[in-house]
Amino acid sequence: MLGSVLGGIINNKIGRKWTLLTVAVPFAASWFWMALSEDVLNITLGRFFTGVCSGTFTVTVPIYIAEISPVAIRGTLGALTQLMVTFGIFMTAVLGLVFETKQ
């Protein structure tokens, strides 16, 4: 929820395009942080920051797509955005089953 609120504020201050470009940097850094983490605290902090960035992207991307897309395909692009997010979540679950580790 923090990311969506933060995304709305940043969108109004610097615009959609610059919000996406600006938030991409801490988003990538958070993934590297998690990849290099050796303890639960750092993984948790990395996940927190990726969540904030994801919330910002979730607010910004549909608005940006609606602003730059031609009227004839605007609805399709908006729907495909949500469909691809849902498909990504589904594929993550499938890959989790495939690469499940036994402990």
CSV table of C-alpha atoms in Angstrom, one decimal:
chain,number,residue,atom,x,y,z
A,1,MET,CA,0.0,0.0,0.0
A,2,LEU,CA,2.9,2.3,0.6
A,3,GLY,CA,4.1,2.0,-3.0
A,4,SER,CA,0.7,2.9,-4.4
A,5,VAL,CA,0.4,6.0,-2.3
A,6,LEU,CA,4.0,6.9,-3.0
A,7,GLY,CA,3.4,6.2,-6.7
A,8,GLY,CA,0.5,8.6,-6.9
A,9,ILE,CA,2.6,11.4,-5.2
A,10,ILE,CA,5.6,10.9,-7.5
A,11,ASN,CA,3.3,10.7,-10.6
A,12,ASN,CA,1.9,14.1,-9.8
A,13,LYS,CA,5.3,15.6,-9.1
A,14,ILE,CA,7.5,14.3,-12.0
A,15,GLY,CA,5.1,12.6,-14.4
A,16,ARG,CA,4.5,9.0,-15.4
A,17,LYS,CA,7.5,8.4,-17.7
A,18,TRP,CA,10.0,9.8,-15.2
A,19,THR,CA,8.3,7.9,-12.3
A,20,LEU,CA,8.9,4.6,-14.2
A,21,LEU,CA,12.5,5.5,-15.0
A,22,THR,CA,13.3,6.7,-11.5
A,23,VAL,CA,11.7,3.8,-9.6
A,24,ALA,CA,13.4,1.3,-11.9
A,25,VAL,CA,16.7,2.0,-10.2
A,26,PRO,CA,15.8,1.1,-6.6
A,27,PHE,CA,13.7,-1.8,-7.9
A,28,ALA,CA,16.7,-3.3,-9.6
A,29,ALA,CA,18.9,-2.5,-6.6
A,30,SER,CA,16.4,-4.3,-4.3
A,31,TRP,CA,16.6,-7.4,-6.4
A,32,PHE,CA,20.4,-7.4,-6.3
A,33,TRP,CA,20.2,-6.8,-2.5
A,34,MET,CA,18.0,-9.9,-2.1
A,35,ALA,CA,20.3,-12.0,-4.4
A,36,LEU,CA,23.4,-11.1,-2.4
A,37,SER,CA,21.7,-11.4,1.0
A,38,GLU,CA,23.0,-14.0,3.4
A,39,ASP,CA,20.4,-13.6,6.2
A,40,VAL,CA,16.7,-13.3,6.6
A,41,LEU,CA,16.7,-9.7,7.6
A,42,ASN,CA,18.4,-8.5,4.4
A,43,ILE,CA,16.1,-10.7,2.3
A,44,THR,CA,13.1,-9.2,4.1
A,45,LEU,CA,14.3,-5.7,3.6
A,46,GLY,CA,14.9,-6.3,-0.1
A,47,ARG,CA,11.4,-7.8,-0.4
A,48,PHE,CA,10.0,-4.7,1.3
A,49,PHE,CA,11.6,-2.4,-1.1
A,50,THR,CA,10.7,-4.5,-4.1
A,51,GLY,CA,7.1,-4.4,-2.9
A,52,VAL,CA,7.1,-0.6,-2.6
A,53,CYS,CA,8.5,-0.3,-6.1
A,54,SER,CA,6.0,-2.9,-7.4
A,55,GLY,CA,3.2,-0.9,-5.9
A,56,THR,CA,4.5,2.2,-7.6
A,57,PHE,CA,4.7,0.4,-11.0
A,58,THR,CA,1.2,-1.0,-10.5
A,59,VAL,CA,-0.2,2.5,-10.2
A,60,THR,CA,1.9,4.1,-12.9
A,61,VAL,CA,1.9,1.6,-15.7
A,62,PRO,CA,-1.8,1.6,-16.5
A,63,ILE,CA,-1.9,5.4,-16.5
A,64,TYR,CA,1.1,5.7,-18.7
A,65,ILE,CA,-0.2,3.1,-21.2
A,66,ALA,CA,-3.5,5.0,-21.3
A,67,GLU,CA,-1.7,8.3,-22.0
A,68,ILE,CA,0.5,7.1,-24.8
A,69,SER,CA,-1.6,4.5,-26.6
A,70,PRO,CA,-3.8,5.2,-29.6
A,71,VAL,CA,-7.5,5.3,-28.8
A,72,ALA,CA,-8.3,2.3,-31.0
A,73,ILE,CA,-6.2,-0.1,-28.9
A,74,ARG,CA,-6.1,1.6,-25.5
A,75,GLY,CA,-8.6,-0.8,-23.9
A,76,THR,CA,-6.8,-3.8,-25.3
A,77,LEU,CA,-3.5,-2.6,-24.0
A,78,GLY,CA,-5.0,-1.9,-20.6
A,79,ALA,CA,-6.5,-5.3,-20.3
A,80,LEU,CA,-3.4,-7.0,-21.5
A,81,THR,CA,-1.4,-5.3,-18.8
A,82,GLN,CA,-3.5,-6.9,-16.1
A,83,LEU,CA,-3.6,-10.2,-17.9
A,84,MET,CA,0.2,-10.4,-18.1
A,85,VAL,CA,0.5,-9.6,-14.4
A,86,THR,CA,-2.0,-12.4,-13.6
A,87,PHE,CA,-0.1,-14.8,-16.0
A,88,GLY,CA,3.2,-13.9,-14.3
A,89,ILE,CA,1.7,-14.8,-10.9
A,90,PHE,CA,0.4,-18.1,-12.3
A,91,MET,CA,3.7,-19.0,-13.9
A,92,THR,CA,5.5,-18.2,-10.6
A,93,ALA,CA,3.3,-20.7,-8.9
A,94,VAL,CA,3.8,-23.3,-11.6
A,95,LEU,CA,7.6,-22.9,-11.5
A,96,GLY,CA,7.5,-23.1,-7.7
A,97,LEU,CA,5.9,-26.6,-8.1
A,98,VAL,CA,8.4,-27.7,-10.7
A,99,PHE,CA,11.5,-26.5,-8.8
A,100,GLU,CA,10.2,-27.4,-5.4
A,101,THR,CA,13.0,-28.4,-3.0
A,102,LYS,CA,12.5,-31.2,-0.4
A,103,GLN,CA,13.8,-30.5,3.1
